[in-house]
Structure formats: C-alpha cells, structure tokens
Amino acid sequence: AGHADQLIIDAGQKGFGATTCSSCGMVYSADNPEDVFQHSHFHLKLLSSIKFVGWKKERVVADFWDGKIILILPEDPKHAQKKAEDVRRVADDELGFQQVALSRPSRSKTYLFVNTDRMVVGCVVAEPIRQVGVSTRPVFVSEPLITQRVPPPPPPPPTLVQQAAAAEALRDDLLERHRAWCCSTVPEPALCGISRIWVFGPARQQGIATRMLDTVRSSFIFGSHLTTEELAFSDPTPDGKLFATQYCHT
Ligand code: ACO
Ligand code: ZN
C-alpha cells in the first residue's frame, strides 16, 4: 500500500493527467505504467520511421534554411521506397487510414520534408487525377488514362527553354483535352490529387505544408506551375480542411 501511495504522490508532483512528449507528440499518462510502456514503444518506432540518414542520390526539389524537400518516384531504389513507405505509414496511422497501399502506386509522387536534424517532418503524396461530379464536395478519382490519350511527348529538344516550352505545350494539350472531356460537370479540372498531407505534430504551423504544396505545384508536371485550383484534396480531415481553405485562398 505504501508503494502505491508513493506512486500517487510522485505522479501528483508531476501533475495528474496527460503528458505530451515534446519529441514524438504522444499524449499519455505518466502515472500509468502501461501508458509509459506504450509511449516508449511508440516513441522509438516513430523516431526510427522518420529518421533520415541521407542518400548518395537525392532528388532535392526545394531547399530552405530549416530543411529541404526531396521527391521520391516509383522507379527510385528500394531504400528510398522504404523510407517513403515508413513515413506514409506514420501519416496513415495518424489519419486513421487502415492500409498503406497507394491507389496508383506507379503514378504517385511522394514528397518528404527533411529538417536540419535529419528527420522527416512532412509528407505529401500527390497523384494525377480527374475530378467528376457537380456536388460541392469534389469526387476524387485516380486517372490512369489521361496521359495515354495524348500523343507521347516529342523527343527532348536541345535547350532547357525549348524543353520547358514543349512541356508547357503538352500540359496545355492535356488541360484542353481534360476540359473538353468533362466540361459539362466540372468548370475547373484538378490535375493533381493530394491523397495525403501530413506534418509531424511538433513541426506544425511553421509553413511546412504550405511550402510542400508550393513545391508540388511547381514540380508535379515538368516545366509547368499548377494553380491552387488544379489541386484537389482527397477526403480532408478537419485539420486538412482548415489548412486547404487557407492555402487555396492565398
Ligand atoms: N487549424 C487552423 N488553421 C490551420 C491549421 C489548423 N490545424 N493548420 C493549418 N492552418 C492554416 C493556418 O492559417 C496556417 O497559417 P498560420 O500558421 O500562419 O496561421 C496555414 O493554414 C498554413 O499552415 P502550415 O503551417 O503550412 O501547415 P502545417 O505545416 O501546420 O500542416 C497539416 C497542416 C498538414 C494539416 C497538419 O496540421 C497535419 O499534418 N495535420 C494532421 C494530419 C492531417 O489532418 N492532414 C490532412 C489530411 S487531408 C489529406 O491528406 C488530403
Ligand atoms: Zn515520445
């Protein structure tokens, strides 16, 4: 009995109720041994999932004073796929998604924000889509066919400027066909679906999600810059809605 009293007194000194771990973000009760155990398990697993050792070849698509954004494509090496998957799993756990499988694995692009402590604190999964339906809540559909309906891109011209122009023309063509194809129901076609967006709890409200979407818009289609109307958010959470509303009005 004395021991139990002691535990309660110790806990009382720390304050009853919830403790928030400042590094993994988990809320737990420090006076409950089961909770303490659960926390240490979660803590280690999470930190190893988001730890980023660095690779010889990284596709850095944006650089900031507090980190960088790397892009991982389906054809990238196993170790890159594995990291992208580990981080997606962390995000999915928090979003309450059951499965880690991507709806269009061969077309999905994963963007990771790596901070200066070499931790992945942001993840965006973007994929080509079409939008259908007339309801205010857009229906989010993966679009496997759209690039197959247009002619293949011409062989790369010699200069970067010409390459950019060719990509721009291809994109205009895509947009045009897309509009023609679904003009009766959708005035503003989305080209890029954001199927997941997640920022590590302790790193929120530092503009990381904003910078990641800016980077998606400038890099998702080569040589082109997508407008916010050309992005669609799949099944947004309350946090996601607040963020998307703010982001798309800027
Ligand atoms: N409540 C109110 N406004 C918000 C919130 C919020 N929770 N999050 C962002 N905003 C608004 C603010 O106006 C903010 O500007 P401010 O910081 O100057 O006030 C602006 O959006 C920009 O916010 P960022 O700092 O760029 O966003 P952040 O890096 O914090 O990431 C995110 C936002 C991704 C929604 C993050 O809170 C998160 O990961 N939440 C949990 C996972 C989640 O719900 N993700 C969305 C799922 S929907 C989907 O995946 C398609
Ligand atoms: Zn922790």
XYZ file of N, CA and C and ligand atoms in Angstrom:
802
model
N 0.845 -1.202 0.000
C 0.000 0.000 0.000
C 0.879 1.250 0.000
N 1.954 1.183 0.808
C 2.882 2.309 0.880
C 3.455 2.645 -0.495
N 3.773 1.609 -1.241
C 4.346 1.814 -2.574
C 3.360 2.507 -3.508
N 2.129 2.031 -3.447
C 1.085 2.626 -4.296
C 0.894 4.103 -3.946
N 0.897 4.376 -2.633
C 0.764 5.783 -2.202
C 1.900 6.622 -2.780
N 3.084 6.035 -2.698
C 4.264 6.752 -3.169
C 4.122 7.116 -4.656
N 3.651 6.127 -5.434
C 3.452 6.361 -6.871
C 2.500 7.529 -7.087
N 1.423 7.518 -6.305
C 0.429 8.576 -6.488
C 1.016 9.930 -6.098
N 1.787 9.916 -5.024
C 2.401 11.176 -4.600
C 3.373 11.697 -5.677
N 4.203 10.781 -6.203
C 5.144 11.192 -7.269
C 4.401 11.781 -8.467
N 3.339 11.041 -8.842
C 2.570 11.485 -10.003
C 1.935 12.840 -9.711
N 1.484 12.982 -8.474
C 0.853 14.229 -8.086
C 1.815 15.396 -8.229
N 3.079 15.124 -7.902
C 4.058 16.210 -8.015
C 4.279 16.634 -9.459
N 4.162 15.647 -10.367
C 4.319 15.977 -11.787
C 3.033 16.568 -12.335
N 1.959 16.364 -11.614
C 0.666 16.809 -12.118
C -0.074 15.632 -12.693
N -1.273 15.431 -12.229
C -2.085 14.328 -12.755
C -2.483 14.609 -14.191
N -2.852 13.533 -14.858
C -3.406 13.719 -16.192
C -2.371 13.569 -17.290
N -2.649 14.218 -18.395
C -1.901 13.947 -19.615
C -0.565 14.665 -19.671
N 0.406 13.933 -20.194
C 1.719 14.495 -20.501
C 1.871 14.417 -22.020
N 2.429 15.424 -22.627
C 2.682 15.362 -24.066
C 4.182 15.270 -24.293
N 4.622 14.235 -24.976
C 6.049 14.099 -25.281
C 6.411 15.131 -26.344
N 7.418 15.929 -26.043
C 7.732 17.018 -26.967
C 8.461 16.520 -28.209
N 9.004 15.306 -28.189
C 9.646 14.856 -29.419
C 8.777 13.965 -30.289
N 7.940 13.090 -29.707
C 7.084 12.264 -30.584
C 5.655 12.770 -30.616
N 5.304 13.656 -29.704
C 3.972 14.244 -29.728
C 2.901 13.401 -29.050
N 3.274 12.199 -28.546
C 2.237 11.346 -27.957
C 1.753 11.931 -26.625
N 0.437 11.855 -26.443
C -0.161 12.264 -25.180
C -0.385 11.001 -24.362
N 0.151 10.952 -23.161
C -0.020 9.761 -22.340
C -0.014 10.169 -20.876
N -0.382 9.189 -20.031
C -0.419 9.469 -18.614
C 0.859 8.937 -17.974
N 1.672 9.836 -17.444
C 2.976 9.453 -16.898
C 2.831 8.629 -15.625
N 1.646 8.611 -15.016
C 1.485 7.818 -13.811
C 0.853 6.454 -14.071
N 0.701 6.119 -15.330
C 0.168 4.804 -15.684
C 1.268 3.999 -16.373
N 1.770 2.928 -15.681
C 2.899 2.166 -16.219
C 2.621 1.623 -17.624
N 1.402 1.209 -17.873
C 1.053 0.687 -19.203
C 1.205 1.794 -20.255
N 0.754 2.985 -19.903
C 0.880 4.146 -20.790
C 2.340 4.493 -21.038
N 3.127 4.426 -19.974
C 4.548 4.757 -20.094
C 5.219 3.762 -21.044
N 4.834 2.490 -20.913
C 5.374 1.457 -21.790
C 4.957 1.697 -23.239
N 3.669 1.954 -23.438
C 3.137 2.230 -24.781
C 3.870 3.420 -25.403
N 4.094 4.409 -24.578
C 4.779 5.590 -25.108
C 6.188 5.262 -25.569
N 6.945 4.532 -24.742
C 8.340 4.299 -25.136
C 8.407 3.459 -26.413
N 7.457 2.553 -26.561
C 7.387 1.746 -27.774
C 7.092 2.632 -28.996
N 6.040 3.428 -28.875
C 5.628 4.318 -29.960
C 6.746 5.305 -30.320
N 7.353 5.855 -29.280
C 8.405 6.854 -29.433
C 9.562 6.331 -30.304
N 10.053 5.140 -29.926
C 11.192 4.572 -30.662
C 10.814 4.240 -32.100
N 9.639 3.665 -32.268
C 9.202 3.259 -33.597
C 9.026 4.494 -34.489
N 8.411 5.509 -33.935
C 8.168 6.713 -34.712
C 9.479 7.386 -35.112
N 10.364 7.538 -34.117
C 11.611 8.242 -34.436
C 12.432 7.472 -35.465
N 12.392 6.140 -35.413
C 13.166 5.408 -36.428
C 12.490 5.502 -37.797
N 11.165 5.623 -37.822
C 10.470 5.768 -39.108
C 10.782 7.099 -39.781
N 10.932 8.146 -39.000
C 11.110 9.467 -39.628
C 12.577 9.900 -39.675
N 13.464 9.090 -39.100
C 14.903 9.411 -39.178
C 15.362 9.317 -40.626
N 16.146 10.266 -41.056
C 16.605 10.288 -42.449
C 18.122 10.366 -42.477
N 18.771 9.278 -42.893
C 20.240 9.255 -42.841
C 20.870 10.002 -44.006
N 20.156 10.173 -45.082
C 20.728 10.819 -46.263
C 21.203 9.773 -47.258
N 21.021 10.079 -48.520
C 21.380 9.135 -49.580
C 22.384 9.777 -50.524
N 23.128 8.932 -51.220
C 24.075 9.437 -52.211
C 23.334 10.233 -53.277
N 22.213 9.661 -53.720
C 21.415 10.356 -54.747
C 20.076 10.741 -54.134
N 19.865 12.041 -54.004
C 18.578 12.527 -53.511
C 18.030 13.503 -54.537
N 16.744 13.427 -54.785
C 16.126 14.380 -55.710
C 15.607 15.551 -54.869
N 16.481 16.534 -54.659
C 16.097 17.689 -53.842
C 15.330 18.660 -54.736
N 14.068 18.918 -54.398
C 13.253 19.799 -55.238
C 13.046 21.176 -54.614
N 13.463 21.335 -53.352
C 13.406 22.661 -52.732
C 14.354 22.668 -51.540
N 14.918 23.838 -51.279
C 15.902 23.990 -50.214
C 15.530 25.192 -49.356
N 15.547 25.018 -48.036
C 15.183 26.113 -47.132
C 16.208 26.202 -46.018
N 16.135 27.267 -45.259
C 17.086 27.409 -44.150
C 16.859 26.338 -43.090
N 15.609 25.855 -42.978
C 15.302 24.883 -41.929
C 15.076 23.477 -42.471
N 15.423 23.245 -43.707
C 15.257 21.900 -44.242
C 15.217 21.882 -45.757
N 14.843 20.715 -46.288
C 14.761 20.572 -47.748
C 13.627 19.619 -48.074
N 13.169 19.681 -49.323
C 12.120 18.762 -49.767
C 12.716 17.827 -50.798
N 12.573 16.524 -50.555
C 13.027 15.559 -51.548
C 11.814 14.852 -52.148
N 11.976 14.485 -53.403
C 10.896 13.820 -54.137
C 11.295 12.368 -54.381
N 10.366 11.460 -54.103
C 10.612 10.040 -54.337
C 9.609 9.526 -55.363
N 10.149 8.934 -56.422
C 9.308 8.433 -57.510
C 9.260 6.904 -57.468
N 8.227 6.334 -58.103
C 8.054 4.873 -58.026
C 9.249 4.075 -58.554
N 10.030 4.678 -59.456
C 11.152 3.925 -60.025
C 12.434 4.076 -59.195
N 12.373 4.781 -58.087
C 13.560 5.003 -57.259
C 13.982 3.711 -56.540
N 15.256 3.677 -56.064
C 15.766 2.470 -55.408
C 14.967 2.075 -54.156
N 15.135 0.815 -53.799
C 14.411 0.212 -52.663
C 14.497 1.029 -51.380
N 15.732 1.510 -51.026
C 15.889 2.206 -49.749
C 15.053 3.492 -49.723
N 14.909 4.126 -50.888
C 14.102 5.348 -50.958
C 12.616 5.002 -50.822
N 12.200 3.945 -51.522
C 10.802 3.482 -51.420
C 10.451 3.145 -49.982
N 11.416 2.476 -49.315
C 11.192 2.016 -47.945
C 10.964 3.216 -47.017
N 11.800 4.242 -47.162
C 11.648 5.429 -46.302
C 10.307 6.108 -46.574
N 9.975 6.240 -47.859
C 8.701 6.870 -48.211
C 7.546 6.081 -47.583
N 7.647 4.761 -47.632
C 6.596 3.911 -47.090
C 6.509 4.032 -45.567
N 7.672 4.049 -44.906
C 7.685 4.191 -43.440
C 6.992 5.489 -43.020
N 7.314 6.569 -43.734
C 6.725 7.865 -43.368
C 5.234 7.874 -43.700
N 4.863 7.295 -44.853
C 3.430 7.232 -45.192
C 2.664 6.460 -44.134
N 3.302 5.427 -43.574
C 2.629 4.624 -42.548
C 2.380 5.465 -41.291
N 3.384 6.260 -40.910
C 3.223 7.153 -39.757
C 2.053 8.108 -40.009
N 2.028 8.688 -41.213
C 0.958 9.622 -41.568
C -0.386 8.905 -41.554
N -0.440 7.735 -42.163
C -1.701 6.981 -42.239
C -2.208 6.604 -40.855
N -1.303 6.232 -39.962
C -1.708 5.896 -38.599
C -2.419 7.084 -37.975
N -1.831 8.270 -38.182
C -2.430 9.451 -37.576
C -3.746 9.827 -38.257
N -3.822 9.600 -39.551
C -5.039 9.935 -40.292
C -6.112 8.868 -40.127
N -5.741 7.745 -39.514
C -6.702 6.668 -39.313
C -6.933 5.838 -40.566
N -6.029 5.952 -41.550
C -6.130 5.099 -42.736
C -5.672 3.704 -42.367
N -6.380 2.720 -42.858
C -6.040 1.354 -42.497
C -4.888 0.790 -43.323
N -4.887 1.101 -44.585
C -3.901 0.454 -45.456
C -2.885 1.457 -45.967
N -1.686 0.968 -46.228
C -0.615 1.835 -46.679
C -0.561 1.869 -48.205
N -1.249 0.912 -48.836
C -1.172 0.809 -50.290
C -1.627 2.100 -50.959
N -0.928 2.495 -51.986
C -1.296 3.687 -52.739
C -2.326 3.297 -53.782
N -3.207 4.247 -54.121
C -4.232 3.899 -55.097
C -3.614 3.749 -56.498
N -2.598 4.543 -56.796
C -1.929 4.417 -58.095
C -0.424 4.364 -57.849
N 0.082 3.226 -57.377
C 1.494 3.185 -56.968
C 2.454 3.615 -58.083
N 2.103 3.331 -59.325
C 3.051 3.628 -60.393
C 3.024 5.097 -60.791
N 2.048 5.853 -60.288
C 1.950 7.254 -60.673
C 2.126 8.201 -59.490
N 2.202 7.655 -58.296
C 2.245 8.512 -57.112
C 3.628 9.093 -56.879
N 3.640 10.350 -56.475
C 4.895 11.008 -56.133
C 4.859 11.336 -54.648
N 5.899 10.933 -53.935
C 5.962 11.215 -52.501
C 6.987 12.311 -52.245
N 6.537 13.375 -51.601
C 7.415 14.483 -51.235
C 7.671 14.405 -49.735
N 8.935 14.479 -49.342
C 9.283 14.448 -47.922
C 10.013 15.724 -47.545
N 9.602 16.325 -46.437
C 10.326 17.487 -45.909
C 11.287 16.971 -44.839
N 12.584 17.172 -45.069
C 13.612 16.710 -44.128
C 14.175 17.940 -43.425
N 14.116 17.954 -42.095
C 14.607 19.147 -41.393
C 16.117 19.065 -41.141
N 16.676 20.089 -40.509
C 18.131 20.131 -40.328
C 18.607 19.128 -39.267
N 17.676 18.562 -38.492
C 18.037 17.471 -37.577
C 17.909 16.105 -38.257
N 17.790 16.111 -39.576
C 17.673 14.869 -40.350
C 16.480 14.039 -39.952
N 15.360 14.705 -39.776
C 14.115 13.985 -39.532
C 13.114 14.386 -40.598
N 12.334 13.405 -41.036
C 11.279 13.702 -41.999
C 10.083 14.235 -41.215
N 9.797 15.524 -41.369
C 8.707 16.119 -40.598
C 7.503 16.486 -41.466
N 7.562 16.151 -42.754
C 6.411 16.416 -43.605
C 6.345 15.406 -44.733
N 5.121 15.068 -45.132
C 4.941 14.101 -46.211
C 3.707 14.487 -47.033
N 3.886 14.526 -48.345
C 2.755 14.753 -49.243
C 2.785 13.665 -50.305
N 1.646 13.029 -50.537
C 1.537 12.080 -51.639
C 0.631 12.711 -52.687
N 1.175 12.873 -53.893
C 0.440 13.525 -54.974
C 0.292 12.555 -56.131
N -0.857 12.604 -56.794
C -1.061 11.722 -57.942
C -1.937 12.386 -58.990
N -1.773 11.982 -60.248
C -2.613 12.568 -61.296
C -4.053 12.110 -61.131
N -5.002 13.021 -61.331
C -6.411 12.684 -61.132
C -7.287 13.369 -62.141
N -8.539 12.988 -62.103
C -9.564 13.807 -62.729
C -10.635 14.035 -61.674
N -11.377 15.113 -61.848
C -12.439 15.433 -60.904
C -13.756 15.229 -61.618
N -14.703 14.561 -60.990
C -16.003 14.396 -61.631
C -17.104 14.790 -60.666
N -18.277 15.013 -61.215
C -19.421 15.297 -60.359
C -19.666 16.772 -60.213
N -20.878 17.121 -59.782
C -21.251 18.521 -59.675
C -21.454 18.951 -58.229
N -21.302 18.014 -57.299
C -21.522 18.379 -55.904
C -20.416 19.320 -55.439
N -20.651 19.978 -54.317
C -19.639 20.900 -53.811
C -18.433 20.136 -53.296
N -18.685 18.919 -52.901
C -17.566 18.093 -52.435
C -17.034 17.328 -53.642
N -15.866 17.702 -54.154
C -15.390 17.065 -55.374
C -15.160 15.561 -55.170
N -15.488 14.824 -56.186
C -15.221 13.392 -56.151
C -13.786 13.199 -56.627
N -13.074 12.445 -55.897
C -11.642 12.291 -56.134
C -11.405 10.945 -56.804
N -10.935 10.996 -58.017
C -10.758 9.755 -58.773
C -9.352 9.710 -59.350
N -8.692 8.603 -59.176
C -7.393 8.445 -59.807
C -7.601 8.348 -61.316
N -6.718 8.947 -62.069
C -6.882 8.988 -63.520
C -5.748 8.248 -64.199
N -6.000 6.997 -64.550
C -4.931 6.236 -65.177
C -4.777 6.529 -66.665
N -5.803 7.131 -67.297
C -5.827 7.145 -68.759
C -5.348 8.434 -69.389
N -5.370 9.501 -68.621
C -5.300 10.806 -69.270
C -4.040 10.988 -70.131
N -2.901 10.574 -69.663
C -1.705 10.793 -70.482
C -1.608 9.781 -71.625
N -2.399 8.723 -71.542
C -2.367 7.764 -72.638
C -3.216 8.216 -73.813
N -4.098 9.193 -73.560
C -4.947 9.673 -74.637
C -4.287 10.770 -75.454
N -3.188 11.294 -74.996
C -2.487 12.324 -75.770
C -1.258 11.683 -76.405
N -0.774 12.286 -77.517
C 0.419 11.709 -78.144
C 1.596 11.760 -77.179
N 2.550 10.846 -77.316
C 3.722 10.882 -76.437
C 4.493 12.184 -76.651
N 5.201 12.653 -75.609
C 5.938 13.911 -75.767
C 7.002 13.783 -76.854
N 7.286 14.906 -77.550
C 8.309 14.855 -78.596
C 9.680 14.576 -77.989
N 10.639 14.089 -78.791
C 11.988 13.863 -78.258
C 12.547 15.151 -77.679
N 13.345 15.078 -76.597
C 13.773 16.300 -75.910
C 14.548 17.241 -76.830
N 14.068 18.487 -76.949
C 14.793 19.476 -77.745
C 16.107 19.855 -77.066
N 17.006 20.510 -77.775
C 18.344 20.740 -77.235
C 18.429 21.656 -76.014
N 17.621 22.685 -75.935
C 17.812 23.615 -74.824
C 16.747 23.451 -73.751
N 17.073 23.926 -72.573
C 16.143 23.877 -71.435
C 14.884 24.692 -71.723
N 15.085 25.846 -72.356
C 13.957 26.719 -72.666
C 12.986 26.002 -73.593
N 13.560 25.335 -74.604
C 12.714 24.592 -75.535
C 12.009 23.437 -74.833
N 12.748 22.789 -73.917
C 12.150 21.683 -73.157
C 10.965 22.170 -72.336
N 11.177 23.318 -71.700
C 10.111 23.875 -70.876
C 8.909 24.234 -71.742
N 9.187 24.794 -72.914
C 8.115 25.183 -73.825
C 7.343 23.949 -74.286
N 8.072 22.882 -74.582
C 7.427 21.643 -75.028
C 6.542 21.079 -73.921
N 7.070 21.117 -72.685
C 6.297 20.598 -71.560
C 5.044 21.439 -71.342
N 5.206 22.752 -71.505
C 4.082 23.679 -71.367
C 2.997 23.352 -72.409
N 3.451 23.114 -73.629
C 2.518 22.808 -74.711
C 1.798 21.497 -74.422
N 2.541 20.514 -73.933
C 1.947 19.216 -73.606
C 0.905 19.376 -72.508
N 1.248 20.212 -71.550
C 0.338 20.432 -70.437
C -0.931 21.150 -70.906
N -0.748 22.148 -71.775
C -1.908 22.853 -72.312
C -2.814 21.881 -73.045
N -2.171 20.999 -73.797
C -2.902 19.998 -74.563
C -3.703 19.101 -73.607
N -3.015 18.671 -72.557
C -3.651 17.831 -71.538
C -4.858 18.529 -70.923
N -4.635 19.781 -70.547
C -5.691 20.577 -69.915
C -6.881 20.722 -70.849
N -6.572 21.023 -72.105
C -7.585 21.239 -73.124
C -8.435 19.982 -73.292
N -7.757 18.849 -73.438
C -8.472 17.582 -73.602
C -9.282 17.268 -72.355
N -8.669 17.585 -71.226
C -9.330 17.315 -69.968
C -10.616 18.134 -69.867
N -10.514 19.412 -70.240
C -11.678 20.304 -70.199
C -12.752 19.815 -71.143
N -12.328 19.457 -72.357
C -13.275 19.017 -73.371
C -14.010 17.774 -72.889
N -13.280 16.975 -72.145
C -13.808 15.675 -71.765
C -14.819 15.763 -70.630
N -14.654 16.745 -69.747
C -15.555 16.784 -68.590
C -16.129 18.175 -68.369
N -16.209 18.970 -69.456
C -16.572 20.379 -69.305
C -17.974 20.580 -68.756
N -18.875 19.634 -69.013
C -20.258 19.873 -68.621
C -20.441 19.822 -67.105
N -19.605 19.089 -66.422
C -19.807 18.980 -64.979
C -18.784 19.762 -64.171
N -17.585 19.906 -64.682
C -16.516 20.494 -63.873
C -15.885 21.680 -64.579
N -16.161 22.884 -64.058
C -15.563 24.046 -64.699
C -14.056 24.142 -64.479
N -13.595 23.664 -63.342
C -12.176 23.800 -63.030
C -11.562 22.432 -62.746
N -10.959 21.836 -63.731
C -10.450 20.491 -63.504
C -9.216 20.492 -62.612
N -9.186 19.574 -61.670
C -7.983 19.402 -60.880
C -7.077 18.442 -61.633
N -5.812 18.701 -61.592
C -4.860 17.844 -62.289
C -4.058 17.008 -61.322
N -3.985 17.485 -60.096
C -3.093 16.852 -59.134
C -3.879 16.582 -57.856
N -3.958 15.327 -57.494
C -4.668 14.961 -56.275
C -3.702 14.844 -55.113
N -4.071 15.479 -54.008
C -3.268 15.350 -52.790
C -3.955 14.270 -51.968
N -3.404 13.063 -52.020
C -4.105 11.983 -51.330
C -3.721 11.918 -49.855
N -2.558 12.444 -49.517
C -2.188 12.556 -48.108
C -1.329 13.796 -47.925
N -1.588 14.503 -46.856
C -0.667 15.564 -46.438
C -0.557 15.490 -44.931
N 0.662 15.462 -44.464
C 0.892 15.268 -43.033
C 2.163 16.013 -42.616
N 2.070 16.679 -41.477
C 3.247 17.323 -40.884
C 3.362 16.814 -39.453
N 4.554 16.450 -39.073
C 4.848 15.947 -37.730
C 4.349 16.966 -36.696
N 3.605 16.469 -35.684
C 2.970 17.348 -34.700
C 3.808 18.521 -34.229
N 5.000 18.237 -33.648
C 5.806 19.353 -33.119
C 6.286 20.334 -34.193
N 6.139 19.996 -35.463
C 6.633 20.881 -36.538
C 5.504 21.631 -37.241
N 4.292 21.566 -36.686
C 3.173 22.223 -37.370
C 3.192 23.742 -37.211
N 2.432 24.392 -38.077
C 2.283 25.863 -38.078
C 3.615 26.566 -38.257
N 4.469 25.965 -39.065
C 5.725 26.620 -39.447
C 5.798 26.729 -40.960
N 4.650 26.611 -41.587
C 4.607 26.761 -43.042
C 5.162 25.573 -43.807
N 5.308 24.426 -43.156
C 5.879 23.274 -43.866
C 4.893 22.732 -44.907
N 3.636 22.560 -44.529
C 2.644 22.064 -45.502
C 2.510 23.046 -46.665
N 2.508 24.331 -46.360
C 2.418 25.354 -47.407
C 3.576 25.229 -48.389
N 4.782 25.124 -47.847
C 5.954 25.038 -48.721
C 5.960 23.732 -49.510
N 5.441 22.669 -48.905
C 5.404 21.399 -49.641
C 4.439 21.488 -50.822
N 3.270 22.105 -50.598
C 2.318 22.208 -51.711
C 2.817 23.176 -52.781
N 3.490 24.258 -52.376
C 4.097 25.157 -53.374
C 5.059 24.357 -54.252
N 5.800 23.470 -53.603
C 6.789 22.667 -54.330
C 6.106 21.632 -55.225
N 5.033 21.026 -54.740
C 4.268 20.094 -55.587
C 3.790 20.837 -56.834
N 3.250 22.021 -56.643
C 2.694 22.762 -57.785
C 3.747 23.092 -58.824
N 4.970 23.358 -58.373
C 5.986 23.731 -59.357
C 6.726 22.529 -59.933
N 6.587 21.355 -59.320
C 7.380 20.228 -59.812
C 6.553 19.030 -60.278
N 5.256 19.043 -60.038
C 4.455 17.846 -60.327
C 4.405 17.562 -61.830
N 4.216 18.629 -62.612
C 4.257 18.491 -64.071
C 5.458 19.294 -64.554
N 6.378 18.615 -65.201
C 7.635 19.245 -65.584
C 7.407 20.492 -66.441
N 8.085 21.569 -66.063
C 8.041 22.781 -66.861
C 6.776 23.599 -66.686
N 5.975 23.251 -65.686
C 4.698 23.929 -65.542
C 4.451 24.276 -64.077
N 3.611 25.265 -63.839
C 3.263 25.627 -62.473
C 1.756 25.489 -62.302
N 1.330 24.585 -61.460
C -0.107 24.376 -61.246
C -0.676 25.479 -60.362
N -1.921 25.876 -60.647
C -2.600 26.822 -59.766
C -3.204 26.034 -58.598
N -3.674 26.752 -57.588
C -4.281 26.046 -56.459
C -5.573 25.336 -56.892
N -6.237 25.874 -57.955
C -7.467 25.214 -58.439
C -7.157 23.866 -59.078
N -5.932 23.701 -59.490
C -5.566 22.446 -60.144
C -5.148 21.369 -59.140
N -5.263 21.691 -57.854
C -5.026 20.701 -56.803
C -6.372 20.259 -56.234
N -6.476 18.976 -55.906
C -7.683 18.505 -55.203
C -7.246 17.714 -53.989
N -7.947 17.942 -52.876
C -7.595 17.238 -51.640
C -8.550 16.070 -51.455
N -8.007 14.897 -51.250
C -8.883 13.742 -51.081
C -9.324 13.654 -49.633
N -10.635 13.559 -49.445
C -11.189 13.243 -48.138
C -10.544 13.973 -46.970
N -10.552 15.310 -47.000
C -9.772 16.020 -45.979
C -10.325 15.860 -44.560
N -9.424 15.807 -43.617
C -9.743 15.805 -42.191
C -10.105 17.242 -41.798
N -10.612 17.466 -40.573
C -10.881 18.851 -40.137
C -9.630 19.740 -40.239
N -8.494 19.242 -39.793
C -7.220 19.967 -39.940
C -6.920 20.255 -41.405
N -7.118 19.228 -42.207
C -6.848 19.333 -43.641
C -7.737 20.378 -44.292
N -9.001 20.441 -43.863
C -9.935 21.414 -44.434
C -9.519 22.837 -44.079
N -9.166 23.030 -42.810
C -8.743 24.370 -42.379
C -7.513 24.804 -43.153
N -6.593 23.882 -43.271
C -5.358 24.207 -43.986
C -5.649 24.478 -45.465
N -6.399 23.559 -46.100
C -6.652 23.688 -47.546
C -7.418 24.969 -47.864
N -8.381 25.318 -47.017
C -9.142 26.542 -47.237
C -8.210 27.740 -47.215
N -7.352 27.758 -46.202
C -6.384 28.843 -46.067
C -5.428 28.852 -47.267
N -4.922 27.696 -47.601
C -3.905 27.610 -48.656
C -4.467 28.011 -50.017
N -5.662 27.532 -50.334
C -6.214 27.758 -51.671
C -6.728 29.179 -51.855
N -6.865 29.935 -50.781
C -7.292 31.331 -50.915
C -6.128 32.297 -50.940
N -4.916 31.756 -50.924
C -3.760 32.671 -50.980
C -3.153 32.677 -52.372
N -6.153 24.895 -37.615
C -6.385 26.106 -38.165
N -5.700 26.593 -39.222
C -4.711 25.826 -39.716
C -4.392 24.556 -39.179
C -5.170 24.088 -38.080
N -4.963 22.905 -37.516
N -3.356 24.044 -39.870
C -3.043 24.959 -40.784
N -3.861 26.035 -40.709
C -3.873 27.239 -41.575
C -3.305 28.405 -40.828
O -3.941 29.558 -41.287
C -1.858 28.392 -41.262
O -1.282 29.650 -41.256
P -0.663 30.250 -39.858
O 0.244 29.217 -39.292
O 0.052 31.468 -40.337
O -1.843 30.525 -39.011
C -1.944 27.923 -42.701
O -3.039 27.005 -42.715
C -0.666 27.268 -43.192
O -0.319 26.212 -42.333
P 1.069 25.417 -42.408
O 1.969 25.844 -41.304
O 1.624 25.482 -43.775
O 0.509 23.941 -42.134
P 1.227 22.790 -41.288
O 2.628 22.634 -41.731
O 0.989 23.028 -39.853
O 0.395 21.488 -41.762
C -1.482 19.980 -41.739
C -1.015 21.450 -41.832
C -0.817 19.166 -42.840
C -2.998 19.918 -41.938
C -1.095 19.445 -40.339
O -1.843 20.108 -39.372
C -1.293 17.937 -40.159
O -0.444 17.149 -40.570
N -2.405 17.519 -39.519
C -2.681 16.106 -39.210
C -2.869 15.304 -40.454
C -3.995 15.826 -41.308
O -5.102 16.024 -40.860
N -3.698 16.050 -42.588
C -4.640 16.490 -43.596
C -5.346 15.311 -44.115
S -6.306 15.653 -45.536
C -5.438 14.905 -46.772
O -4.487 14.206 -46.526
C -5.841 15.137 -48.203
Zn 7.844 10.411 -27.184
